[in-house]
Tab-separated table of C-alpha atoms and ligand atoms in Angstrom:
chain	number	residue	atom	x	y	z
A	11	MET	CA	0.094	-0.065	0.038
A	12	SER	CA	1.377	3.519	-0.760
A	13	TYR	CA	2.695	5.490	2.324
A	14	VAL	CA	-0.140	8.095	1.899
A	15	ASP	CA	-2.869	5.480	1.829
A	16	GLU	CA	-1.370	3.486	4.721
A	17	ALA	CA	-0.728	6.514	6.911
A	18	GLY	CA	-4.181	8.000	6.010
A	19	LYS	CA	-5.882	4.708	6.995
A	20	LYS	CA	-4.071	4.655	10.374
A	21	ILE	CA	-5.078	8.322	11.162
A	22	ARG	CA	-8.732	7.605	10.116
A	23	GLU	CA	-8.768	4.686	12.594
A	24	LYS	CA	-6.919	6.364	15.464
A	25	TYR	CA	-8.925	9.603	15.368
A	26	ALA	CA	-12.299	7.957	14.308
A	27	SER	CA	-14.014	10.248	16.802
A	28	GLU	CA	-12.611	13.479	15.264
A	29	PRO	CA	-14.362	13.767	11.996
A	30	GLU	CA	-13.319	17.511	11.242
A	31	PHE	CA	-9.744	16.773	11.961
A	32	ILE	CA	-9.817	13.681	9.611
A	33	GLN	CA	-11.560	15.823	6.959
A	34	ALA	CA	-8.798	18.376	7.057
A	35	VAL	CA	-6.024	15.754	7.025
A	36	ASP	CA	-7.631	13.806	4.137
A	37	GLU	CA	-7.635	16.953	1.967
A	38	VAL	CA	-3.994	17.740	2.709
A	39	LEU	CA	-2.796	14.130	2.276
A	40	GLU	CA	-4.531	13.855	-1.147
A	41	SER	CA	-2.796	17.129	-2.275
A	42	LEU	CA	0.624	16.069	-1.022
A	43	ARG	CA	0.326	12.640	-2.727
A	44	PRO	CA	2.369	13.675	-5.727
A	45	VAL	CA	5.197	15.203	-3.615
A	46	ILE	CA	5.340	12.241	-1.184
A	47	GLU	CA	5.018	9.508	-3.939
A	48	ALA	CA	7.918	11.051	-5.739
A	49	ASP	CA	10.193	10.078	-2.750
A	50	GLU	CA	7.993	7.500	-0.763
A	51	GLU	CA	10.590	5.549	1.043
A	52	LYS	CA	12.366	8.519	2.526
A	53	TYR	CA	9.146	10.011	3.830
A	54	ARG	CA	7.978	6.771	5.210
A	55	LYS	CA	11.241	6.174	6.910
A	56	GLU	CA	10.984	9.721	8.477
A	57	ALA	CA	7.530	9.000	9.544
A	58	LEU	CA	6.529	12.438	8.025
A	59	ILE	CA	2.926	11.966	7.800
A	60	GLU	CA	2.707	10.904	11.337
A	61	ARG	CA	4.621	13.763	12.471
A	62	ILE	CA	2.857	16.392	10.664
A	63	THR	CA	-0.601	15.182	11.698
A	64	THR	CA	0.314	14.979	15.347
A	65	PRO	CA	0.239	18.145	17.428
A	66	GLU	CA	3.564	19.057	19.247
A	67	ARG	CA	1.341	19.719	22.545
A	68	VAL	CA	-2.298	19.813	23.370
A	69	ILE	CA	-3.290	21.524	26.714
A	70	ILE	CA	-6.831	20.887	28.018
A	71	PHE	CA	-8.008	22.691	31.173
A	72	ARG	CA	-10.932	23.476	33.566
A	73	VAL	CA	-12.328	26.989	33.254
A	74	PRO	CA	-14.583	27.813	36.318
A	75	TRP	CA	-16.328	31.137	36.514
A	76	VAL	CA	-19.138	32.729	38.315
A	77	ASP	CA	-22.190	34.044	36.538
A	78	ASP	CA	-24.264	37.148	37.207
A	79	LYS	CA	-26.662	34.950	39.445
A	80	GLY	CA	-23.732	33.989	41.599
A	81	ASN	CA	-23.661	30.315	40.197
A	82	VAL	CA	-20.403	28.545	39.304
A	83	GLN	CA	-20.119	27.579	35.701
A	84	VAL	CA	-17.496	25.364	34.200
A	85	ASN	CA	-16.144	25.161	30.647
A	86	THR	CA	-13.284	23.348	29.109
A	87	GLY	CA	-10.329	25.282	27.702
A	88	TYR	CA	-7.917	24.096	24.962
A	89	ARG	CA	-4.788	25.120	23.317
A	90	VAL	CA	-3.490	22.826	20.437
A	91	GLN	CA	0.103	23.785	19.671
A	92	PHE	CA	0.460	22.037	16.351
A	93	ASN	CA	3.726	22.798	14.724
A	94	GLY	CA	6.330	25.329	15.807
A	95	ALA	CA	9.000	24.456	13.275
A	96	ILE	CA	8.980	27.817	11.492
A	97	GLY	CA	8.224	30.252	14.352
A	98	PRO	CA	6.386	30.822	17.613
A	99	PHE	CA	2.864	29.044	17.646
A	100	LYS	CA	0.293	31.256	16.384
A	101	GLY	CA	-3.433	31.159	15.805
A	102	GLY	CA	-6.792	32.258	17.127
A	103	LEU	CA	-9.002	31.261	20.070
A	104	ARG	CA	-12.541	30.206	19.340
A	105	PHE	CA	-15.429	30.598	21.974
A	106	HIS	CA	-18.471	28.710	20.710
A	107	PRO	CA	-20.474	25.901	22.280
A	108	SER	CA	-19.675	23.650	19.302
A	109	VAL	CA	-15.846	23.687	20.241
A	110	ASN	CA	-14.223	20.342	20.910
A	111	LEU	CA	-10.810	18.718	20.208
A	112	SER	CA	-11.719	17.661	16.785
A	113	ILE	CA	-12.556	21.179	15.597
A	114	LEU	CA	-9.542	22.719	17.337
A	115	LYS	CA	-7.232	19.993	15.771
A	116	PHE	CA	-8.496	20.709	12.309
A	117	LEU	CA	-8.006	24.366	12.801
A	118	GLY	CA	-4.519	24.029	14.235
A	119	PHE	CA	-3.559	21.647	11.440
A	120	GLU	CA	-4.875	24.132	8.743
A	121	GLN	CA	-3.121	26.939	10.511
A	122	VAL	CA	0.264	25.358	10.054
A	123	PHE	CA	0.026	25.476	6.232
A	124	LYS	CA	-1.804	28.871	6.210
A	125	ASN	CA	0.952	30.473	8.430
A	126	SER	CA	3.649	29.081	6.176
A	127	LEU	CA	1.915	30.460	3.025
A	128	THR	CA	2.119	34.005	4.588
A	129	GLY	CA	5.844	33.808	4.294
A	130	LEU	CA	6.218	35.251	7.856
A	131	PRO	CA	7.829	33.271	10.767
A	132	ILE	CA	4.962	31.786	12.588
A	133	GLY	CA	3.963	28.195	13.638
A	134	GLY	CA	0.513	27.074	13.756
A	135	ALA	CA	-1.918	26.665	16.734
A	136	LYS	CA	-5.487	27.026	17.725
A	137	GLY	CA	-7.427	27.093	20.914
A	138	GLY	CA	-10.569	28.141	22.597
A	139	SER	CA	-13.455	26.816	24.551
A	140	ASP	CA	-17.089	25.641	24.510
A	141	PHE	CA	-18.075	28.818	26.392
A	142	ASP	CA	-20.904	30.669	24.476
A	143	PRO	CA	-20.432	34.535	24.705
A	144	LYS	CA	-23.874	34.971	23.294
A	145	GLY	CA	-26.392	36.445	25.698
A	146	LYS	CA	-23.722	36.821	28.399
A	147	SER	CA	-23.051	40.231	30.243
A	148	ASP	CA	-19.817	41.944	29.824
A	149	ARG	CA	-19.036	41.080	33.244
A	150	GLU	CA	-19.537	37.271	32.789
A	151	VAL	CA	-17.433	37.422	29.631
A	152	MET	CA	-14.765	39.172	31.593
A	153	ALA	CA	-15.004	36.557	34.479
A	154	PHE	CA	-14.725	33.739	31.815
A	155	CYS	CA	-11.651	35.307	30.104
A	156	GLN	CA	-9.901	35.932	33.420
A	157	SER	CA	-10.281	32.446	34.416
A	158	PHE	CA	-9.347	31.031	30.985
A	159	MET	CA	-6.108	33.073	30.985
A	160	SER	CA	-5.280	32.115	34.590
A	161	GLU	CA	-4.406	28.679	33.143
A	162	LEU	CA	-3.270	29.609	29.676
A	163	TYR	CA	-0.683	32.258	30.683
A	164	ARG	CA	1.694	29.524	31.731
A	165	HIS	CA	1.798	28.095	28.245
A	166	ILE	CA	2.124	31.237	26.151
A	167	ASN	CA	4.441	34.307	25.544
A	168	HIS	CA	5.751	36.295	22.679
A	169	ASP	CA	8.349	33.843	21.618
A	170	ARG	CA	6.313	30.578	22.450
A	171	ASP	CA	2.659	31.008	21.388
A	172	VAL	CA	0.780	34.023	20.395
A	173	PRO	CA	-3.131	33.601	20.514
A	174	ALA	CA	-5.601	35.963	18.871
A	175	GLY	CA	-9.295	36.059	17.872
A	176	ASP	CA	-11.546	33.744	15.972
A	177	ILE	CA	-15.341	32.924	16.213
A	178	GLY	CA	-16.698	34.517	19.460
A	179	VAL	CA	-13.376	36.209	20.137
A	180	GLY	CA	-12.897	39.901	19.107
A	181	ALA	CA	-11.637	43.032	20.671
A	182	ARG	CA	-13.569	42.725	23.830
A	183	GLU	CA	-12.340	39.383	24.703
A	184	ILE	CA	-8.644	40.038	23.697
A	185	GLY	CA	-8.758	43.018	26.060
A	186	TYR	CA	-9.870	40.981	28.907
A	187	LEU	CA	-7.427	38.230	28.242
A	188	PHE	CA	-4.521	40.681	27.903
A	189	GLY	CA	-5.308	42.487	31.013
A	190	GLN	CA	-5.325	39.180	32.970
A	191	TYR	CA	-1.986	38.159	31.357
A	192	ARG	CA	-0.485	41.463	32.286
A	193	LYS	CA	-1.711	41.092	35.975
A	194	LEU	CA	-0.462	37.579	36.325
A	195	THR	CA	2.961	38.174	34.847
A	196	ALA	CA	3.404	41.775	35.989
A	197	GLN	CA	4.822	42.602	32.543
A	198	PHE	CA	3.514	44.601	29.565
A	199	GLU	CA	4.224	42.045	26.876
A	200	GLY	CA	2.387	43.332	23.775
A	201	GLY	CA	3.512	40.506	21.636
A	202	VAL	CA	1.803	37.772	23.632
A	203	LEU	CA	-1.684	38.283	22.071
A	204	THR	CA	-2.764	39.891	18.643
A	205	GLY	CA	-5.853	41.666	17.690
A	206	LYS	CA	-5.390	43.978	20.767
A	207	GLY	CA	-6.921	47.428	20.890
A	208	LEU	CA	-5.282	50.363	19.211
A	209	THR	CA	-4.564	52.105	22.551
A	210	TYR	CA	-2.487	49.196	24.006
A	211	GLY	CA	-0.429	47.743	21.262
A	212	GLY	CA	-2.818	46.695	18.529
A	213	SER	CA	-2.157	47.213	14.797
A	214	LEU	CA	-4.119	49.482	12.544
A	215	GLY	CA	-5.808	47.157	9.857
A	216	ARG	CA	-5.890	43.987	11.952
A	217	LYS	CA	-9.704	44.064	12.423
A	218	GLN	CA	-10.204	44.498	8.647
A	219	ALA	CA	-7.347	42.212	7.678
A	220	THR	CA	-8.999	38.859	7.004
A	221	GLY	CA	-11.962	40.436	4.972
A	222	TYR	CA	-9.801	42.799	2.994
A	223	GLY	CA	-7.212	40.036	2.469
A	224	LEU	CA	-9.885	37.717	1.119
A	225	LEU	CA	-10.993	40.340	-1.515
A	226	TYR	CA	-7.281	40.920	-2.550
A	227	MET	CA	-7.009	37.400	-3.137
A	228	THR	CA	-10.294	37.330	-5.155
A	229	ASP	CA	-9.185	40.310	-7.077
A	230	GLU	CA	-5.763	38.659	-7.897
A	231	LEU	CA	-7.547	35.315	-9.005
A	232	LEU	CA	-10.047	37.132	-11.213
A	233	LYS	CA	-7.440	39.351	-12.819
A	234	ASP	CA	-5.422	36.236	-13.577
A	235	HIS	CA	-8.455	34.706	-15.397
A	236	GLY	CA	-9.239	38.108	-17.242
A	237	LYS	CA	-12.098	38.892	-15.007
A	238	ASP	CA	-12.817	41.775	-12.545
A	239	ILE	CA	-14.693	42.213	-9.432
A	240	ALA	CA	-16.538	45.313	-10.576
A	241	GLY	CA	-20.238	44.722	-11.336
A	242	LYS	CA	-20.218	41.186	-10.039
A	243	ARG	CA	-22.994	39.782	-7.768
A	244	ILE	CA	-21.421	38.381	-4.675
A	245	VAL	CA	-23.008	36.200	-1.956
A	246	VAL	CA	-21.311	36.325	1.516
A	247	SER	CA	-22.252	34.178	4.390
A	248	GLY	CA	-21.672	35.148	7.962
A	249	ALA	CA	-22.077	38.430	9.483
A	250	GLY	CA	-19.054	38.504	11.835
A	251	ASN	CA	-15.567	40.042	11.657
A	252	VAL	CA	-14.528	38.362	8.417
A	253	ALA	CA	-17.907	38.879	6.604
A	254	ILE	CA	-18.260	42.517	7.626
A	255	TYR	CA	-14.798	43.528	6.124
A	256	ALA	CA	-15.099	41.238	3.128
A	257	ILE	CA	-18.435	43.030	2.298
A	258	GLU	CA	-16.850	46.380	2.936
A	259	LYS	CA	-13.872	45.703	0.635
A	260	ALA	CA	-15.957	43.938	-2.119
A	261	THR	CA	-18.310	46.941	-2.244
A	262	GLU	CA	-15.343	49.323	-2.452
A	263	LEU	CA	-14.100	47.333	-5.373
A	264	GLY	CA	-17.371	47.776	-7.319
A	265	GLY	CA	-18.900	44.432	-6.472
A	266	LYS	CA	-22.497	44.145	-5.305
A	267	VAL	CA	-22.873	41.971	-2.066
A	268	ILE	CA	-26.539	40.884	-1.836
A	269	THR	CA	-26.447	38.342	1.045
A	270	CYS	CA	-25.067	37.881	4.661
A	271	SER	CA	-26.182	35.368	7.485
A	272	ASP	CA	-25.841	34.560	10.976
A	273	SER	CA	-26.545	31.364	13.023
A	274	THR	CA	-30.383	31.964	12.951
A	275	GLY	CA	-31.138	33.252	9.461
A	276	TRP	CA	-29.978	35.142	6.397
A	277	ILE	CA	-30.607	38.512	4.427
A	278	TYR	CA	-31.130	38.925	0.742
A	279	ASP	CA	-30.522	42.619	0.036
A	280	PRO	CA	-31.008	43.266	-3.797
A	281	GLU	CA	-29.706	46.964	-3.438
A	282	GLY	CA	-26.484	45.685	-1.804
A	283	ILE	CA	-25.732	45.047	1.872
A	284	ASP	CA	-25.445	48.301	3.800
A	285	VAL	CA	-22.273	47.684	5.633
A	286	GLU	CA	-22.493	50.608	8.014
A	287	LEU	CA	-25.974	49.286	9.183
A	288	LEU	CA	-24.575	45.741	9.467
A	289	LYS	CA	-21.740	47.030	11.522
A	290	GLU	CA	-24.162	48.862	13.862
A	291	VAL	CA	-26.358	45.682	14.359
A	292	LYS	CA	-23.472	43.230	14.747
A	293	GLU	CA	-20.481	45.206	16.218
A	294	VAL	CA	-22.367	47.775	18.279
A	295	HIS	CA	-25.616	46.111	19.399
A	296	ARG	CA	-24.454	42.398	19.041
A	297	ALA	CA	-28.091	41.927	17.740
A	298	ARG	CA	-29.704	39.401	15.282
A	299	LEU	CA	-30.046	40.011	11.554
A	300	THR	CA	-33.727	40.611	12.062
A	301	GLU	CA	-32.749	44.122	13.313
A	302	TYR	CA	-30.937	44.748	9.955
A	303	ALA	CA	-34.049	43.617	8.044
A	304	GLN	CA	-36.306	45.981	10.233
A	305	LYS	CA	-34.150	48.995	9.190
A	306	ARG	CA	-33.855	48.043	5.459
A	307	PRO	CA	-37.448	47.676	4.187
A	308	ASN	CA	-36.309	46.387	0.733
A	309	ALA	CA	-34.206	43.508	2.362
A	310	GLU	CA	-35.674	40.126	2.937
A	311	TYR	CA	-34.983	38.122	6.064
A	312	HIS	CA	-35.207	34.242	5.930
A	313	GLU	CA	-34.838	31.817	8.752
A	314	GLY	CA	-32.275	29.071	8.338
A	315	LYS	CA	-29.791	28.443	5.639
A	316	GLY	CA	-29.943	29.702	2.015
A	317	VAL	CA	-27.388	32.243	0.846
A	318	PHE	CA	-25.868	29.862	-1.705
A	319	THR	CA	-29.167	29.384	-3.397
A	320	VAL	CA	-29.175	33.038	-4.489
A	321	PRO	CA	-27.841	33.530	-8.120
A	322	CYS	CA	-24.506	35.103	-8.067
A	323	ASP	CA	-21.143	35.362	-9.869
A	324	ILE	CA	-18.902	34.836	-6.792
A	325	ALA	CA	-19.460	33.187	-3.437
A	326	LEU	CA	-17.491	34.029	-0.333
A	327	PRO	CA	-18.315	31.689	2.635
A	328	CYS	CA	-17.321	33.579	5.751
A	329	ALA	CA	-19.110	31.879	8.605
A	330	THR	CA	-17.863	28.635	9.779
A	331	GLN	CA	-16.802	24.899	8.609
A	332	ASN	CA	-18.903	22.727	6.602
A	333	GLU	CA	-21.477	25.388	5.695
A	334	LEU	CA	-21.236	24.892	1.801
A	335	LEU	CA	-22.374	21.383	1.114
A	336	ILE	CA	-22.847	19.299	-2.086
A	337	ASP	CA	-26.347	20.790	-2.732
A	338	ASP	CA	-25.109	24.296	-2.355
A	339	ALA	CA	-22.248	23.614	-4.765
A	340	LYS	CA	-24.905	22.347	-7.209
A	341	ALA	CA	-26.931	25.336	-6.810
A	342	LEU	CA	-24.093	27.768	-7.181
A	343	THR	CA	-22.769	26.093	-10.518
A	344	GLU	CA	-26.362	25.872	-11.846
A	345	ASN	CA	-26.805	29.571	-11.281
A	346	GLY	CA	-23.626	30.545	-12.976
A	347	CYS	CA	-21.288	31.253	-10.013
A	348	PHE	CA	-17.750	31.164	-11.355
A	349	ALA	CA	-15.433	31.734	-8.218
A	350	VAL	CA	-15.547	30.486	-4.608
A	351	CYS	CA	-12.989	31.992	-2.132
A	352	GLU	CA	-13.122	30.816	1.307
A	353	GLY	CA	-13.062	33.353	4.045
A	354	ALA	CA	-13.824	31.015	6.781
A	355	ASN	CA	-11.776	27.872	7.668
A	356	MET	CA	-12.847	24.690	5.848
A	357	PRO	CA	-16.386	26.112	5.008
A	358	THR	CA	-16.695	23.799	1.917
A	359	SER	CA	-16.968	20.016	2.426
A	360	LEU	CA	-14.560	17.846	0.408
A	361	GLU	CA	-17.516	16.605	-1.849
A	362	ALA	CA	-18.543	20.144	-2.566
A	363	THR	CA	-15.091	21.294	-3.152
A	364	GLU	CA	-14.480	18.619	-5.817
A	365	TYR	CA	-17.794	19.241	-7.427
A	366	LEU	CA	-17.012	22.949	-7.767
A	367	GLN	CA	-13.427	22.181	-9.213
A	368	ASN	CA	-14.833	19.697	-11.635
A	369	HIS	CA	-17.455	22.159	-12.886
A	370	GLY	CA	-14.844	24.710	-13.621
A	371	VAL	CA	-15.475	26.958	-10.696
A	372	LEU	CA	-12.323	28.747	-9.653
A	373	PHE	CA	-11.803	27.768	-5.967
A	374	VAL	CA	-9.387	29.157	-3.407
A	375	PRO	CA	-9.135	27.448	-0.100
A	376	GLY	CA	-9.460	29.255	3.257
A	377	LYS	CA	-5.618	28.503	4.237
A	378	ALA	CA	-4.665	30.775	1.314
A	379	ALA	CA	-7.639	33.134	0.922
A	380	ASN	CA	-8.187	34.023	4.762
A	381	ALA	CA	-4.396	34.177	5.510
A	382	GLY	CA	-4.549	37.902	5.707
A	383	GLY	CA	-5.796	37.940	9.301
A	384	VAL	CA	-2.917	36.053	10.617
A	385	ALA	CA	-0.498	37.786	8.388
A	386	VAL	CA	-1.427	41.185	9.937
A	387	SER	CA	-1.287	39.547	13.334
A	388	ALA	CA	2.432	38.769	12.544
A	389	LEU	CA	2.896	42.419	11.523
A	390	GLU	CA	1.291	43.279	14.915
A	391	MET	CA	3.963	41.196	16.565
A	392	SER	CA	6.638	43.022	14.489
A	393	GLN	CA	5.487	46.402	15.651
A	394	ASN	CA	5.126	45.308	19.171
A	395	SER	CA	8.861	44.082	19.071
A	396	GLU	CA	10.091	47.364	17.774
A	397	ARG	CA	7.717	49.318	19.976
A	398	LEU	CA	6.345	51.276	17.038
A	399	SER	CA	3.002	51.487	15.199
A	400	TRP	CA	2.900	51.545	11.386
A	401	SER	CA	0.357	53.712	9.439
A	402	VAL	CA	-2.694	52.130	7.984
A	403	GLU	CA	-1.235	52.522	4.471
A	404	GLU	CA	1.955	50.630	5.529
A	405	VAL	CA	0.008	47.649	6.979
A	406	ASP	CA	-2.487	47.688	4.104
A	407	GLY	CA	0.262	47.840	1.465
A	408	LYS	CA	2.117	44.920	3.098
A	409	LEU	CA	-1.135	42.911	3.414
A	410	GLN	CA	-1.748	43.353	-0.440
A	411	GLY	CA	1.756	42.270	-1.111
A	412	ILE	CA	1.381	39.178	0.995
A	413	MET	CA	-1.884	38.235	-0.575
A	414	LYS	CA	-0.547	38.577	-4.121
A	415	ASN	CA	2.645	36.638	-3.275
A	416	ILE	CA	0.362	33.611	-1.797
A	417	TYR	CA	-1.630	33.704	-5.063
A	418	LYS	CA	1.673	33.499	-7.063
A	419	ASN	CA	3.098	30.791	-4.778
A	420	ILE	CA	0.078	28.617	-4.797
A	421	SER	CA	-0.467	28.852	-8.591
A	422	ALA	CA	3.074	28.045	-9.178
A	423	ALA	CA	3.114	25.047	-6.892
A	424	ALA	CA	-0.009	23.684	-8.637
A	425	LYS	CA	1.530	24.237	-12.045
A	426	LYS	CA	4.879	22.468	-11.028
A	427	TYR	CA	2.900	19.236	-10.131
A	428	ASN	CA	0.848	19.398	-13.451
A	429	LEU	CA	-2.258	20.422	-11.398
A	430	GLU	CA	-2.690	23.943	-12.974
A	431	GLY	CA	-5.554	25.861	-11.494
A	432	ASN	CA	-5.890	23.406	-8.501
A	433	TYR	CA	-5.361	25.975	-5.785
A	434	VAL	CA	-6.166	23.566	-2.980
A	435	ALA	CA	-3.310	21.340	-4.085
A	436	GLY	CA	-1.145	24.465	-4.693
A	437	ALA	CA	-1.823	25.758	-1.126
A	438	ASN	CA	-1.163	22.537	0.599
A	439	ILE	CA	2.094	21.670	-1.438
A	440	ALA	CA	3.529	25.176	-1.088
A	441	GLY	CA	2.528	25.566	2.620
A	442	PHE	CA	4.011	22.105	3.376
A	443	LEU	CA	7.342	22.381	1.726
A	444	LYS	CA	8.633	25.223	3.872
A	445	VAL	CA	7.606	23.587	7.098
A	446	TYR	CA	8.961	20.155	5.935
A	447	GLU	CA	12.334	21.866	5.208
A	448	ALA	CA	12.312	23.503	8.642
A	449	MET	CA	11.491	20.350	10.333
A	450	SER	CA	14.109	18.290	8.479
A	451	ALA	CA	16.907	20.854	9.359
A	452	GLN	CA	15.876	20.545	13.055
A	453	GLY	CA	16.318	16.849	13.372
A	454	VAL	CA	13.753	14.310	14.670
A	455	ILE	CA	11.217	16.684	16.067
B	502	LIG	P1	-17.284	35.884	14.267
B	502	LIG	O1	-17.634	35.326	15.582
B	502	LIG	O2	-17.050	37.420	14.225
B	502	LIG	O3	-18.389	35.672	13.282
B	502	LIG	C1	-18.884	34.359	12.972
B	502	LIG	C2	-20.198	34.445	12.093
B	502	LIG	O4	-20.656	33.343	11.507
B	502	LIG	C3	-21.336	35.043	12.919
B	502	LIG	O5	-22.110	35.876	11.961
B	502	LIG	C4	-22.214	33.856	13.242
B	502	LIG	O6	-23.543	33.922	13.656
B	502	LIG	C5	-21.951	33.041	11.927
B	502	LIG	N1	-22.304	31.647	12.111
B	502	LIG	C6	-23.327	30.894	11.471
B	502	LIG	N2	-23.356	29.661	11.859
B	502	LIG	C7	-22.414	29.526	12.700
B	502	LIG	C8	-21.905	28.363	13.431
B	502	LIG	N3	-22.421	27.151	13.426
B	502	LIG	N4	-20.758	28.492	14.292
B	502	LIG	C9	-20.269	29.663	14.369
B	502	LIG	N5	-20.701	30.733	13.762
B	502	LIG	C10	-21.717	30.718	12.863
B	502	LIG	O7	-16.184	35.095	13.732
B	502	LIG	P2	-15.167	35.499	12.491
B	502	LIG	O8	-15.806	36.311	11.450
B	502	LIG	O9	-13.733	35.918	13.051
B	502	LIG	O10	-14.859	34.024	11.906
B	502	LIG	C11	-15.535	33.414	10.727
B	502	LIG	C12	-14.733	32.237	10.213
B	502	LIG	O11	-13.491	32.912	9.455
B	502	LIG	C13	-14.273	31.162	10.883
B	502	LIG	O12	-14.339	30.088	10.189
B	502	LIG	C14	-12.991	31.618	11.389
B	502	LIG	O13	-12.204	30.447	11.799
B	502	LIG	C15	-12.467	32.247	10.167
B	502	LIG	N6	-11.323	33.170	10.288
B	502	LIG	C16	-11.405	34.156	11.012
B	502	LIG	C17	-10.280	35.060	11.114
B	502	LIG	C18	-10.249	36.329	11.949
B	502	LIG	O14	-9.300	37.032	11.812
B	502	LIG	N7	-11.247	36.651	12.645
B	502	LIG	C19	-9.093	34.764	10.297
B	502	LIG	C20	-9.109	33.612	9.336
B	502	LIG	C21	-10.207	32.770	9.414
B	502	LIG	P3	-23.957	34.502	15.053
B	502	LIG	O15	-23.673	35.972	14.869
B	502	LIG	O16	-25.345	34.172	15.122
B	502	LIG	O17	-23.099	33.900	15.968
B	503	LIG	O1	-7.927	31.369	11.412
B	503	LIG	C1	-7.120	32.432	11.513
B	503	LIG	O2	-6.261	32.572	10.866
B	503	LIG	C2	-7.365	33.269	12.695
B	503	LIG	N1	-8.365	33.131	13.359
B	503	LIG	C3	-6.410	34.401	12.951
B	503	LIG	C4	-5.320	33.815	13.772
B	503	LIG	C5	-4.342	35.045	14.266
B	503	LIG	O3	-3.436	34.573	14.911
B	503	LIG	O4	-4.474	36.187	13.912
């Protein structure tokens, strides 16, 4: 049996209870097949697949906190330090009731390749908790964050592991986490967390970076195929940090974004999403999209899922994993959609990805398309190290350069292995090669 098949089978058996992790590994192994099979015995002897699919360290801990009624609540906290070969562990924290080890391992695994693609010196990690910030008071969120950091602080620092935001973790949570870290260590160590507020070491442009970067990637992809964002109908899913700034930049580039969604429903706004209203509803009021619909009489609100059934030219899934399934892929292609760029991590199932690719849809995976967020996090770390803040023009200029470079590298890697236009393979191969070289140079690690 080939090494890829043999190792893949072992992983599927060993981690049978971790479906999202297996999904992420299956995709990467399939992409790496031509690389590994070109020198199979070497990689087998080095147990390369076993090493890249096993996290360096996983920390799981109890997070007790007191709610507003005076009752003690207990959540589970995690940090998966996946691969630190090319730099300090780096990746977000997710606070959402669905969080479990499988989800954080898939996210940490993806982060390794994504961070490598940025060209910056950052290893891959992810963490979080099954805590649900929805409906909690600011005091409850603070109590939770303080308890979470009371354990996490001993496993992180600016050279070891640098967390940031993800689903359910934004500027408010990063503020509380940073405050507690500072209190416990008695040091102002800016570079230990990214996505900080601008008054205490945050970077201009970090909040916008993932969404803007997604559009810089989309723009690059379209230009390379003789197309343009201007005038295109775009469907976006999600209504959080990534979705909002994707909508903002898409609109600025002349596209018309006609949908967004949250976990209860979705909006169809034929005149184009009003991004300022969306920010007010989601960032200021932390409210549901029904509030958006109430204030935009021509917009429709629908319960449940549905953005991918709306006819469009471009789809940007920006909510969560496995939100774009085979029926969505079929609806998109039937309706003429020609490009899908992932703002979220692994929003498209493997079956839907293959369907889109086989039907001529340009497809850029999250680990390349949403790398702008972590890239600007790394720029925040650089600014913290030199104790300076760069202008928004400088940060945005660097972000644009990074996204262009990622596109160039993933296209070239795909071409090199006779897989032209397969950006999934290109991203996995290009991301892998740098990490592999660094691991090899460091011995058996
Ligand atoms: P937010 O918490 O800001 O927003 C998430 C959005 O997705 C919300 O609108 C949420 O709805 C919606 N959603 C719908 N269904 C679900 C579900 N089942 N689970 C969670 N959310 C759901 O998160 P981000 O915008 O930061 O993250 C979105 C995606 O982008 C994630 O996949 C994340 O990993 C990825 N990402 C984020 C980066 C960042 O810098 N923040 C960087 C790169 C990737 P509701 O409002 O009802 O909760
Ligand atoms: O998935 C991601 O890349 C993020 N949530 C951002 C991580 C970071 O360290 O900025």
